[in-house]
XYZ file of C-alpha atoms in Angstrom:
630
model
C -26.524 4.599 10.304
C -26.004 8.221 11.186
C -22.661 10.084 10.332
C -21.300 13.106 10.189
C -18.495 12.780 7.930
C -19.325 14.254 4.624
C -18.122 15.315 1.101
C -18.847 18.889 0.657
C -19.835 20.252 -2.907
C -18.190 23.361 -3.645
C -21.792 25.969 -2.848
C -21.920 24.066 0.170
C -18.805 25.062 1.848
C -19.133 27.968 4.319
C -15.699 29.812 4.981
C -13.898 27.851 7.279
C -11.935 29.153 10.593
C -9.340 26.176 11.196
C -7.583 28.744 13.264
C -9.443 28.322 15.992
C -11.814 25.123 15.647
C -10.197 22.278 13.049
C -7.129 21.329 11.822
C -6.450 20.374 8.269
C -4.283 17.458 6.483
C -3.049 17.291 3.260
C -2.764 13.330 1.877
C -0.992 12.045 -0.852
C -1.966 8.867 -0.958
C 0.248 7.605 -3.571
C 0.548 4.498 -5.456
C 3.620 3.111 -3.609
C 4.484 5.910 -1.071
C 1.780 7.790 1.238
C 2.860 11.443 2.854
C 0.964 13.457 5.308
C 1.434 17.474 5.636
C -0.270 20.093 8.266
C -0.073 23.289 7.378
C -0.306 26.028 10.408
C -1.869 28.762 9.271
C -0.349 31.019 11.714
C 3.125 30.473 11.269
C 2.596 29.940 7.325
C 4.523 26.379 7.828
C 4.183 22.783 7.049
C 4.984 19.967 9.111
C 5.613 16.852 7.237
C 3.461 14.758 9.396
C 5.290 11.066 10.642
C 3.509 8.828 8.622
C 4.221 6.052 11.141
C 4.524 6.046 14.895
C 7.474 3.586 14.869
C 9.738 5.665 13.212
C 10.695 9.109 12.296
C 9.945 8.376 8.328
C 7.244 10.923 7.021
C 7.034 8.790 3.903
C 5.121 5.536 4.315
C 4.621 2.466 2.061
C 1.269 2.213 0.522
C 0.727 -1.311 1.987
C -0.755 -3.674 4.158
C 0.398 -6.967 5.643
C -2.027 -9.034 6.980
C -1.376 -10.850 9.971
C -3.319 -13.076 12.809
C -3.791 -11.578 16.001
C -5.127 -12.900 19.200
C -7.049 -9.920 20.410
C -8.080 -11.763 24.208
C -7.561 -14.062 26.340
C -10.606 -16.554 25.364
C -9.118 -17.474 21.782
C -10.500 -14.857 19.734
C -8.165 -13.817 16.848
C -8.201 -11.374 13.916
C -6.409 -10.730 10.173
C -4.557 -7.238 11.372
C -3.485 -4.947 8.550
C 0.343 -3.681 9.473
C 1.070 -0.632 7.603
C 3.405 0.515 5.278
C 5.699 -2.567 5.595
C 7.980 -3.731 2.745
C 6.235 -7.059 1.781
C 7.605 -10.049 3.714
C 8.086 -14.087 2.244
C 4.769 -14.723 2.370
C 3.749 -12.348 -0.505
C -0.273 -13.265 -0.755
C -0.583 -11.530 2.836
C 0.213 -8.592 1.587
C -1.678 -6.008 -0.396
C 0.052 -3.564 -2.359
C -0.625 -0.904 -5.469
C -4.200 -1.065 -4.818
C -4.458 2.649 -6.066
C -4.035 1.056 -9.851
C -7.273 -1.276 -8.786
C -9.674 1.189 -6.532
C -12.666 2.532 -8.688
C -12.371 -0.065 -11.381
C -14.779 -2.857 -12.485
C -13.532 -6.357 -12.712
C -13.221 -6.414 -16.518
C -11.107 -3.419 -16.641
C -8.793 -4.946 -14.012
C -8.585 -8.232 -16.225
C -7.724 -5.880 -19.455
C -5.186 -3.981 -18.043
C -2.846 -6.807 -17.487
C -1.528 -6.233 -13.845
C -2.603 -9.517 -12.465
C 0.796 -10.733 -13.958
C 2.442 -8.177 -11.621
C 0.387 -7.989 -8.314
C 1.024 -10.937 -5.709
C -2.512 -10.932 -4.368
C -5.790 -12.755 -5.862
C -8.287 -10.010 -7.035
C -11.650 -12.104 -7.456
C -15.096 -11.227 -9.422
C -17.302 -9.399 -6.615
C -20.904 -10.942 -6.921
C -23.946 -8.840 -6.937
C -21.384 -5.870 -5.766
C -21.699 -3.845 -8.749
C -24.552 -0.659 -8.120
C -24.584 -0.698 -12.180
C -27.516 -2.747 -14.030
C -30.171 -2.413 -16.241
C -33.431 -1.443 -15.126
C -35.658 -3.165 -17.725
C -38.410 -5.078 -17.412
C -38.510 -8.802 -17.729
C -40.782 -8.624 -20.586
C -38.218 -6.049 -22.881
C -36.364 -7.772 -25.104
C -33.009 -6.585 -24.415
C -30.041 -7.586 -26.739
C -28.336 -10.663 -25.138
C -24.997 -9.078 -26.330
C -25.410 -5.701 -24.661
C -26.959 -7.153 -21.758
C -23.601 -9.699 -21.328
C -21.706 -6.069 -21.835
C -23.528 -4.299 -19.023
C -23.537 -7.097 -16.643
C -19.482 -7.628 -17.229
C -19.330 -3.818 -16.309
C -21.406 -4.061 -13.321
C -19.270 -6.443 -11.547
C -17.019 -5.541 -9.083
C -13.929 -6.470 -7.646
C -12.662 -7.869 -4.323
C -9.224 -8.854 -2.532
C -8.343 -12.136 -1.522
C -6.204 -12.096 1.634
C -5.269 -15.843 3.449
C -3.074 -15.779 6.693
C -2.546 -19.232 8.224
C -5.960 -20.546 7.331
C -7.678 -17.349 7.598
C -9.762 -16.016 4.236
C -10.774 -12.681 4.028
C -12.246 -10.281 1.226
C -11.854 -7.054 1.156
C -12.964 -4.013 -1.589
C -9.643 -1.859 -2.843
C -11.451 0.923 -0.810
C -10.801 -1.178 1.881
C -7.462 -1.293 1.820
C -6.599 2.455 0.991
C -8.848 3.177 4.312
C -6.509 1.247 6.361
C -3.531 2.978 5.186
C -5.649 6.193 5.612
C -6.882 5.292 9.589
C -3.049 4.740 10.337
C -2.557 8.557 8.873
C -5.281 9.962 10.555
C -4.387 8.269 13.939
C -1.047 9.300 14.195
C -2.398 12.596 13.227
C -4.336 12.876 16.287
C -1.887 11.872 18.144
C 0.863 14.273 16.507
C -1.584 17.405 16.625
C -3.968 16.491 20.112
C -7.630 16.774 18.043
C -9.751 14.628 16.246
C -11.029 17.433 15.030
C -9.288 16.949 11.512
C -10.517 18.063 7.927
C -8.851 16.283 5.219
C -7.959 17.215 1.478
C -6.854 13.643 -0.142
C -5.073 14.327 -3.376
C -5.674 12.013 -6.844
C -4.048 12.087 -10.352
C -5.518 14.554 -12.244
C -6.716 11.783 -14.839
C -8.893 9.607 -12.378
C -12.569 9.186 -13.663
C -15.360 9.938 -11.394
C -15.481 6.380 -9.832
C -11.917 6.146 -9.217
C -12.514 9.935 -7.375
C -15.395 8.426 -5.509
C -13.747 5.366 -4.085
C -10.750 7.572 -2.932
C -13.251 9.403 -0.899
C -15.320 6.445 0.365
C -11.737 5.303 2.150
C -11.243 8.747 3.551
C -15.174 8.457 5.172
C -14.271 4.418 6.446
C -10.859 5.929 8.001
C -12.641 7.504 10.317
C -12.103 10.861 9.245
C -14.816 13.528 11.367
C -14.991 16.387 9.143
C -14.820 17.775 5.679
C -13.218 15.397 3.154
C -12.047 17.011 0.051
C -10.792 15.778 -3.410
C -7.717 17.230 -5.250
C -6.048 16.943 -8.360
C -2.513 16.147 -7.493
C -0.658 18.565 -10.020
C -2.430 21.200 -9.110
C -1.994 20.690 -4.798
C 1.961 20.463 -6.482
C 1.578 23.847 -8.091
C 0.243 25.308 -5.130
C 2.875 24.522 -3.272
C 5.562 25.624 -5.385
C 3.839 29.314 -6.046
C 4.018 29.774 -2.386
C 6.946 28.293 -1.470
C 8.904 29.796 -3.562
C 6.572 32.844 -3.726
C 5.983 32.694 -7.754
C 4.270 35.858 -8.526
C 2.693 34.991 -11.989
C 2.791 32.813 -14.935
C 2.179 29.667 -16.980
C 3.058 26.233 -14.947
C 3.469 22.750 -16.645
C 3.020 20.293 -14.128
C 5.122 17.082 -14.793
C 3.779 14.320 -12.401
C 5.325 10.868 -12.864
C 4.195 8.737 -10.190
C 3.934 5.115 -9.096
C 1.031 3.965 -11.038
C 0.511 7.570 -12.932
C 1.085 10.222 -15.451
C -0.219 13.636 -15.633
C 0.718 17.007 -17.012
C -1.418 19.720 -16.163
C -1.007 23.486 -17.637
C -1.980 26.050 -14.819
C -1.629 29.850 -14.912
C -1.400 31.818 -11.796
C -2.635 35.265 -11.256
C -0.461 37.995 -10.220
C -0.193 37.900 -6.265
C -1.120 34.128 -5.888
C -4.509 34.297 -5.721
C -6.011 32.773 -8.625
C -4.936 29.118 -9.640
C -7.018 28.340 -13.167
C -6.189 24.919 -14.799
C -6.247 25.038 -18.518
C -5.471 21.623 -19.823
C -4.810 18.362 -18.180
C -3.913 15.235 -20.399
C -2.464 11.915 -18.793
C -2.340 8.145 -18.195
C -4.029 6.905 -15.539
C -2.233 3.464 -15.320
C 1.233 4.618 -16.044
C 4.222 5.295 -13.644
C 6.956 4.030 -11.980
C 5.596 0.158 -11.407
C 5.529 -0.291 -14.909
C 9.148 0.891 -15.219
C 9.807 -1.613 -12.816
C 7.411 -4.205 -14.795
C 9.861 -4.309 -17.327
C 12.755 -4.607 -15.242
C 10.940 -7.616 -13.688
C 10.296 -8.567 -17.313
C 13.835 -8.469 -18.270
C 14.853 -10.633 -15.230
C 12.241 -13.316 -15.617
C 13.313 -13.811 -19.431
C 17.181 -14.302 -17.855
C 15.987 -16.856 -15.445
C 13.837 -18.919 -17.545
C 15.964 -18.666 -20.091
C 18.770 -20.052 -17.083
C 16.894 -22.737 -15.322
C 13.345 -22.715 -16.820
C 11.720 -21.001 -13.619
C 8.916 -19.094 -14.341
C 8.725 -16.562 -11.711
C 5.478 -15.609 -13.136
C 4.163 -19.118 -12.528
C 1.052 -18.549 -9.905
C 2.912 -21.046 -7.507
C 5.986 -18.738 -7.573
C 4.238 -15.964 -6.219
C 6.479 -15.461 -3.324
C 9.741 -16.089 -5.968
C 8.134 -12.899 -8.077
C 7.668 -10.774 -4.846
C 11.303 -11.687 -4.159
C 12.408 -10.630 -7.601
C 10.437 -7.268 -7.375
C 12.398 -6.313 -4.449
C 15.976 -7.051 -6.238
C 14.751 -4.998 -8.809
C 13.519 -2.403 -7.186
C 17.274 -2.375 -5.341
C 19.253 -2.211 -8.533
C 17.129 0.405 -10.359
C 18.456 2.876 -7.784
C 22.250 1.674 -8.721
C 21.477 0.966 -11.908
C 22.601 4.938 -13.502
C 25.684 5.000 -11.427
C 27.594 1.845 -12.505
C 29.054 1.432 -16.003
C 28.047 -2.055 -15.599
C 25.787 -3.714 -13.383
C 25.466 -7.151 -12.285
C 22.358 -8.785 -10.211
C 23.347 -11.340 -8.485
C 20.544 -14.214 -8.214
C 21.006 -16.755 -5.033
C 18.221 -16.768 -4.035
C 16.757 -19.727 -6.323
C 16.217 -22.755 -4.302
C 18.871 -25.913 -5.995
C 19.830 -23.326 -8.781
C 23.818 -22.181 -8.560
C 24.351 -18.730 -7.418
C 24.579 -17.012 -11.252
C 24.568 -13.114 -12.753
C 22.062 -11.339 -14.908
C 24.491 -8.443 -16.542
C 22.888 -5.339 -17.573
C 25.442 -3.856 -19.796
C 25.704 -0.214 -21.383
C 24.356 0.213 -24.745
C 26.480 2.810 -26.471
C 26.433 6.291 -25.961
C 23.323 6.931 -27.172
C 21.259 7.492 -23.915
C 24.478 9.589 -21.912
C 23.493 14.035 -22.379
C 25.234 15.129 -19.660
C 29.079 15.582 -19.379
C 29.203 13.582 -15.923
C 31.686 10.806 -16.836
C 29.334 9.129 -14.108
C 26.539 9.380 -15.712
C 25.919 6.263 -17.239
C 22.199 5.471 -18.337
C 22.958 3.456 -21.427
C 21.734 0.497 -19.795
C 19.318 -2.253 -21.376
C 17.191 -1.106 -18.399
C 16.446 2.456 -20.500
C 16.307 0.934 -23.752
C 13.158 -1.048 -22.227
C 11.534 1.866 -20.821
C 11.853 4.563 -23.386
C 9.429 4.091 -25.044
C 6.910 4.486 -21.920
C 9.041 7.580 -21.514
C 8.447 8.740 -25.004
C 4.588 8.461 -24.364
C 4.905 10.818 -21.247
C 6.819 13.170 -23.534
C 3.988 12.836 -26.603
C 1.455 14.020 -23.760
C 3.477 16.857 -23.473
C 3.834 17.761 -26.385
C -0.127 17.526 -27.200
C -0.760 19.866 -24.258
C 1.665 22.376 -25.551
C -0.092 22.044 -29.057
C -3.176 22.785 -26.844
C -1.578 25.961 -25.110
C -0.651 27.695 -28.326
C -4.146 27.879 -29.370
C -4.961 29.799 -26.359
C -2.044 31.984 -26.910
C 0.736 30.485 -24.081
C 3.840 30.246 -25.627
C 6.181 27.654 -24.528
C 9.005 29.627 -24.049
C 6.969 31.331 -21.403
C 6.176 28.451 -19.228
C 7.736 26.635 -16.042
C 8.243 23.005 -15.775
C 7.414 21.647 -12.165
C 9.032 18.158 -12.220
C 6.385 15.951 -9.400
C 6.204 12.393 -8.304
C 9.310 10.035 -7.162
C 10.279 8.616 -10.985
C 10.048 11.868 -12.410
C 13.863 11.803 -11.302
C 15.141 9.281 -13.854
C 17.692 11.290 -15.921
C 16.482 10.546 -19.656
C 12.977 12.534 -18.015
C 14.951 15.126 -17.624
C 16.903 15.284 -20.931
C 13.945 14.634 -22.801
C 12.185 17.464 -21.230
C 15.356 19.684 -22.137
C 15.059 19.072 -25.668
C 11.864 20.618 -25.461
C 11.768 23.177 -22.654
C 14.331 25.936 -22.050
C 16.796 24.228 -19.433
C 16.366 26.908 -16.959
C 12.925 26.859 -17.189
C 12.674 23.490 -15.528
C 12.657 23.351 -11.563
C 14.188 20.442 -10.183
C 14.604 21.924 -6.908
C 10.868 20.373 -5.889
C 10.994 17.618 -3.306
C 8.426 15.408 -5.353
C 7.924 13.557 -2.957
C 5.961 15.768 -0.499
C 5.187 18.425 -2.234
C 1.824 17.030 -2.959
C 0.651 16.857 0.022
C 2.016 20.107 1.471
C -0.376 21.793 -1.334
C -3.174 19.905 -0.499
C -2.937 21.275 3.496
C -2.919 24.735 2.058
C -5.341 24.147 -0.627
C -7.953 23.840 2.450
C -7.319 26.866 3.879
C -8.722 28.859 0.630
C -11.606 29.359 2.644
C -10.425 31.373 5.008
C -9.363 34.565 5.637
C -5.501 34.205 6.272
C -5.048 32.747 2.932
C -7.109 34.849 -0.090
C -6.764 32.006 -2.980
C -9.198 30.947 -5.235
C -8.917 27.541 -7.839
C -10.153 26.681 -10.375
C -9.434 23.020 -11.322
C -10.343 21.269 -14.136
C -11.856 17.751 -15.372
C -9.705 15.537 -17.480
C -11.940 13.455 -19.356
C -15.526 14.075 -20.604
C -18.467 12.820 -19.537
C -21.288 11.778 -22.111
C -24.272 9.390 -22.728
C -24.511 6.714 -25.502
C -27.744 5.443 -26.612
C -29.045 2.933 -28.283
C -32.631 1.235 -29.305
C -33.804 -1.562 -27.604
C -32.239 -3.859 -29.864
C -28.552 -2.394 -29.209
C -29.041 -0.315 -32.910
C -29.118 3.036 -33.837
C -25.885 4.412 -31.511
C -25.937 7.667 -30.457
C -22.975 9.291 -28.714
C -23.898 13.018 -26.711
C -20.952 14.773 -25.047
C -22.353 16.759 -21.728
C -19.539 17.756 -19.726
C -15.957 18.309 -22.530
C -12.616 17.594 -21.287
C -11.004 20.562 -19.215
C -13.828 21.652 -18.503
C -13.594 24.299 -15.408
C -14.433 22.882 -11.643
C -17.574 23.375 -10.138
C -19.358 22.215 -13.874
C -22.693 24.160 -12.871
C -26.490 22.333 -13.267
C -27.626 21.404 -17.033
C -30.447 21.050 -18.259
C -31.276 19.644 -21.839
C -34.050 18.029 -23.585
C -34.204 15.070 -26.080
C -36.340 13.330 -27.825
C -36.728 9.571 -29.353
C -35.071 9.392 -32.637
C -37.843 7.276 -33.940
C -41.252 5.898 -32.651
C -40.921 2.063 -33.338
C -38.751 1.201 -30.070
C -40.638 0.443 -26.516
C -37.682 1.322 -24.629
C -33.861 3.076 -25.131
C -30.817 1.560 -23.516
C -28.815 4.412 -21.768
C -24.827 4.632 -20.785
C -23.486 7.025 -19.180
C -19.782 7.302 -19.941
C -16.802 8.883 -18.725
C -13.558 9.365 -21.197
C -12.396 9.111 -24.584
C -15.509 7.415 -26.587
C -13.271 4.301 -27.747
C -12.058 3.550 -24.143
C -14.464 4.860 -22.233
C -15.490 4.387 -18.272
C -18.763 3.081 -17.507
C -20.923 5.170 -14.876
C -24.388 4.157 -15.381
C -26.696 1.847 -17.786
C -30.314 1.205 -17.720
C -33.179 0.593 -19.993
C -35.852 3.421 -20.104
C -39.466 2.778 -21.505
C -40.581 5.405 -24.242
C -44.163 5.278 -25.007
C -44.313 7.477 -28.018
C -42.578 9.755 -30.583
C -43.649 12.851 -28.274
C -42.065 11.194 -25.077
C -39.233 14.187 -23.629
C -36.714 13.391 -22.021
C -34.773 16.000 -19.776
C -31.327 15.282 -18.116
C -30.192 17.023 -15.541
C -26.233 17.023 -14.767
C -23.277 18.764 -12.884
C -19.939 18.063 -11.528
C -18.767 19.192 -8.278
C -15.383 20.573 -7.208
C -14.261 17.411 -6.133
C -14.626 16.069 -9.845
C -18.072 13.758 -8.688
C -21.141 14.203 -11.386
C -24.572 13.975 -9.963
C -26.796 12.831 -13.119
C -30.710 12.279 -13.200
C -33.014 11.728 -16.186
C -36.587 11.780 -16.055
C -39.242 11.112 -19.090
C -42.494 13.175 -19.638
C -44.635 10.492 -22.134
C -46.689 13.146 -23.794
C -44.652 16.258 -23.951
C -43.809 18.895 -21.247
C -47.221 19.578 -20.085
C -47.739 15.811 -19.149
C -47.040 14.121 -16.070
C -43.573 12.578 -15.738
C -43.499 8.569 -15.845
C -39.849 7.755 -15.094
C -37.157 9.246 -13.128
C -33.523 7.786 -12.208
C -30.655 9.079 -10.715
C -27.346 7.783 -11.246
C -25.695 6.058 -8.410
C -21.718 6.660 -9.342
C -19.741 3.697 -7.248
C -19.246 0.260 -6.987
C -20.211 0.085 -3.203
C -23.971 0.850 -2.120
C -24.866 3.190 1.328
C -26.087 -0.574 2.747
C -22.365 -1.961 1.498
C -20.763 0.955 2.741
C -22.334 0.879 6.316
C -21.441 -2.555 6.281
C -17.976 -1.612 5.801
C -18.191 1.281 8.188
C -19.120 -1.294 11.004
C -16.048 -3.749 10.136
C -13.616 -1.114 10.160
C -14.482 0.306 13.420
C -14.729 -3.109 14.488
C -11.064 -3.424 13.143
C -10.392 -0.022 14.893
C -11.305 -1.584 17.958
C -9.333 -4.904 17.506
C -6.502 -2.961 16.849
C -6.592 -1.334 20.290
C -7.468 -5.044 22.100
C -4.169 -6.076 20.547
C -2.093 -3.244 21.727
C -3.701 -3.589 25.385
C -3.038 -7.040 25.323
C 0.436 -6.412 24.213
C 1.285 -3.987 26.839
C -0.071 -6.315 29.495
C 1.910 -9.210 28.344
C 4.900 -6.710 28.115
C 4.814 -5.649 32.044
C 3.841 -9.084 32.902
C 7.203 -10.788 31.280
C 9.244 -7.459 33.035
C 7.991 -8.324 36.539
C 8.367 -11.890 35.952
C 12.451 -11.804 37.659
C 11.217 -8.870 39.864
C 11.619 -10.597 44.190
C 8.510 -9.556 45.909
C 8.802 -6.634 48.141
C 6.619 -3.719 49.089
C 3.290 -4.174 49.941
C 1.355 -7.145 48.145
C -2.792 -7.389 48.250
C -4.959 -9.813 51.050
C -6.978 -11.938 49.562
């Protein structure tokens, strides 16, 4: 299938003139809030981009609700994705937090524990995963690696069921649909489809995760350039030239939805050099799990009540319910000395309170006699807290050895729960006070970097960045019989973005093995993301083997390994190149047709709206006028 869209690498990307031919969006596309910015190059403004053509909200849920549409008049109906909706009773039609799920294998899903959480079935993918070993039937591979490889391989999928209705759909799915309803109000909002698009992820996403993010950008429907960003550092970019920061050492604080980063970024003097130095984070921690254990907390009280288990998988809609009450008394929650949820909502339970009382004084640092976050609430999540503050610390630990001093850096406080109180009073402790800007809206600042970010390209804004890649990427070997590990690091944490071409040359590290199993790994080496695997047949002791590697500005490796039996004069008898992603170019066209299938079902459903609209408006109208012959 031919297509334009593209992912530029960083020496393919010619200076741009968006002036006068493109415009360009910035996208956060959060875990539980999407925003949309346009920056206008000529005026040097943003325009916080409506999110959603039915209101004036700029800030739109990062969900979906499934729903069946007729989309004509001969029966034929459709599961329609409705955007940004709070979920409704029926909490299996609708698909939420999928940014904690996109990039990941099913195994890693199943470890991290969210199924208890989520109110949607995420399934085993079958013969999804692009991942395998390429052995041949007659190796004798180890049966245990083998079960490893294949368990990493697999994919994952979405169950969604409306009214009788199954559907399956990848996570990349999903964040595409929120994307397309971006992008078409874009077009609407700024008259083009001529639209480039920088898409913003936590600085601690892995190269899959980075991939997938993309891959929903390209099956939005997105026409030009689509870019990759670190999040902290789109939010430092927007702070240095908003509130035209001349120079100096920034410590990005980003405490999201579903994650954590601090990034440590020194700007040049007149703003035109951004260079990361250290990024250390949490991919799978944020706000959600905050409210995990306020869900937690409320599930013990009602089992412990009426023996309901709202985490019982035939209470799914109870749960969903829960969530919501929860997520409604979080924001009271620091404001009132004691606070009461009131639960009537359980069908032939009496109407009864769960009481979350203060705790002491132990948890209230400022003098605001309103201040009061002793609750059990922060007891349960301090200690998540504490980790964000340990990461902190370990970057600063970091800094000093490059010579930053802490006194001389600025705290930039990012992301929607980075506005819980004990944050900030933990952060004091360490930082000087007035050293930590809480005038950010963390909310959109995100995205308002990211539409200026892609303007570095052109003249009107002289900017150059250097980002960085959070976790390393390496290879671990083995001998055929899964013996004899062997851990290589290629690219190191923090290194700088664009990681140029590599080349290096190995050898076997003994002759009595036919063939070597190969990983190729992204992260810390005892929880580590798999890229790659295969099985690679070595004739002899003298077999080379070269790999050749790099890592784009958009944080996406390429990797390819070839094998030379006899030595570098001898012809080569094995090549491979990684394929990084869960989703093939066959699975992806695939998906490319369905969603502008989708795109077009979408617009049958609006016509036929409109048509039933004027119909039931004429329907008490007298005749008059002129009315046709037949």
């Amino acid at each position: 299938m031919s297509d334009n869209r593209e992912i530029l690498h960083h020496d393919e990307v010619p200076e741009v003139r968006h002036e006068n031919e493109r415009k360009v969006l910035g996208i956060d596309l959060g875990t539980t809030i999407t925003c949309m910015a346009f920056y206008d190059v000529e005026t040097d403004r943003y325009t916080d981009l409506v999110g959603d053509g039915n209101n004036q909200e700029d800030l739109v849920c990062s969900t979906v609700t499934f729903e069946k549409e007729r989309v004509n008049n001969e029966g034929g109906v459709a599961l329609r994705g409705d955007i940004g909706r709070d979920p409704p009773g029926d909490p299996v039609r609708t698909v939420s937090l999928v940014k904690r799920v996109i990039g990941k294998n099913h195994e890693s899903f199943k470890r991290s524990g969210e199924e208890r959480y989520i109110n949607y079935n995420v399934e085993e993918s079958e013969n999804t995963g692009i991942i395998g070993i390429e052995a041949d039937e007659e190796m004798d591979v180890d049966e245990e690696l083998k079960k490893t490889k294949e368990k990493a391989k697999k994919s994952l999928k979405i169950r969604v069921e409306v009214d009788g209705i199954v559907e399956f759909y990848a996570p990349e799915e999903i964040s595409s649909m929120v994307l397309r309803r971006m992008r078409q109000n874009a077009e609407r909002k700024l008259e083009t489809d001529k639209l480039d698009v920088v898409v913003t992820v936590p600085a601690y996403f892995n190269c899959q995760q980075r991939k997938s993010t993309a891959q929903a950008a390209k099956l939005a429907g997105f026409s030009g350039r689509i870019e990759i960003l670190n999040e902290p550092t789109a939010a430092a970019i927007n702070h240095v030239f908003t509130h035209e920061e001349q120079t100096g050492y920034f410590l990005v604080y980003d405490l999201g939805g579903g994650t954590f980063d601090v990034t440590l970024i020194h700007v040049n003097h007149s703003r035109t050099e951004f260079r990361v130095l250290n990024i250390d984070g949490d991919s799978h921690l944020g706000g959600e799990d905050f409210n995990n254990d306020f869900l937690d907390y409320v599930g013990e009280r009602i089992k412990q009540h009426c023996e309901i288990d709202i985490f019982a998988k035939e209470n799914a809609e109870l749960k969903a319910h829960c969530r919501r009450e929860c997520e409604n008394a979080k924001k009271r929650i620091s404001s009132e000395e004691q606070f009461n949820l009131h639960v009537d909502f359980l069908i032939g339970v009496e109407p009864f309170l769960i009481t979350f009382p203060r705790i002491g004084n132990h948890y209230n640092f400022q003098e605001n006699e309103n201040d009061f976050t002793g609750h059990v609430y922060y007891a349960k999540i301090e200690a998540k807290i504490d980790k964000t503050i340990d990461i902190v610390r370990r970057v600063l630990r970091e800094a000093e050895t490059k010579g930053v001093r802490k006194d001389d850096v600025k705290v930039l406080l990012i992301g929607g729960s980075s506005r819980i109180h004990l944050i900030q009073k933990k952060l004091c402790a360490i930082f000087n006070p007035a050293m930590i800007n809480q005038q950010e809206d963390p909310d959109r600042a995100v995205a308002r970097g990211a539409a200026r970010y892609a303007y570095r390209h052109s003249k009107q804004v002289n900017m150059k960045v250097e980002d960085a890649m959070a976790l390393q990427i390496g290879i671990v070997t083995t001998n055929h019989d899964g013996r004899g590990r062997n851990i290589t690091s290629l690219v190191p944490a923090n290194s700088t973005l664009p990681f140029p071409s590599t080349t290096r040359r190995f050898r076997p590290a003994n002759a009595n093995q036919p063939f070597v199993n190969v990983e190729l790994v992204q992260g810390e080496m005892k929880n580590y993301a798999l890229l790659d695997a295969f099985s690679m047949p070595v004739a002899s002791a003298e077999t080379i083997v070269k790999i050749t590697y790099s890592v784009d500005e958009n944080g996406l490796v390429s990797f390819e390994i070839a094998l030379n039996e006899g030595g570098d004069r001898t012809r080569e008898t094995y090549r491979r190149t990684a394929h990084i992603s869960y989703i093939s170019d066959e699975q992806l066209e695939v998906m490319m047709a369905r969603a502008a299938q989708r795109e077009r079902d979408d617009l049958a459903i609006e016509e036929l709206s409109r048509r039933e609209e004027w119909s039931d408006r004429n329907d008490d109208v007298q005749e008059g006028g002129i009315i046709e012959i037949e």
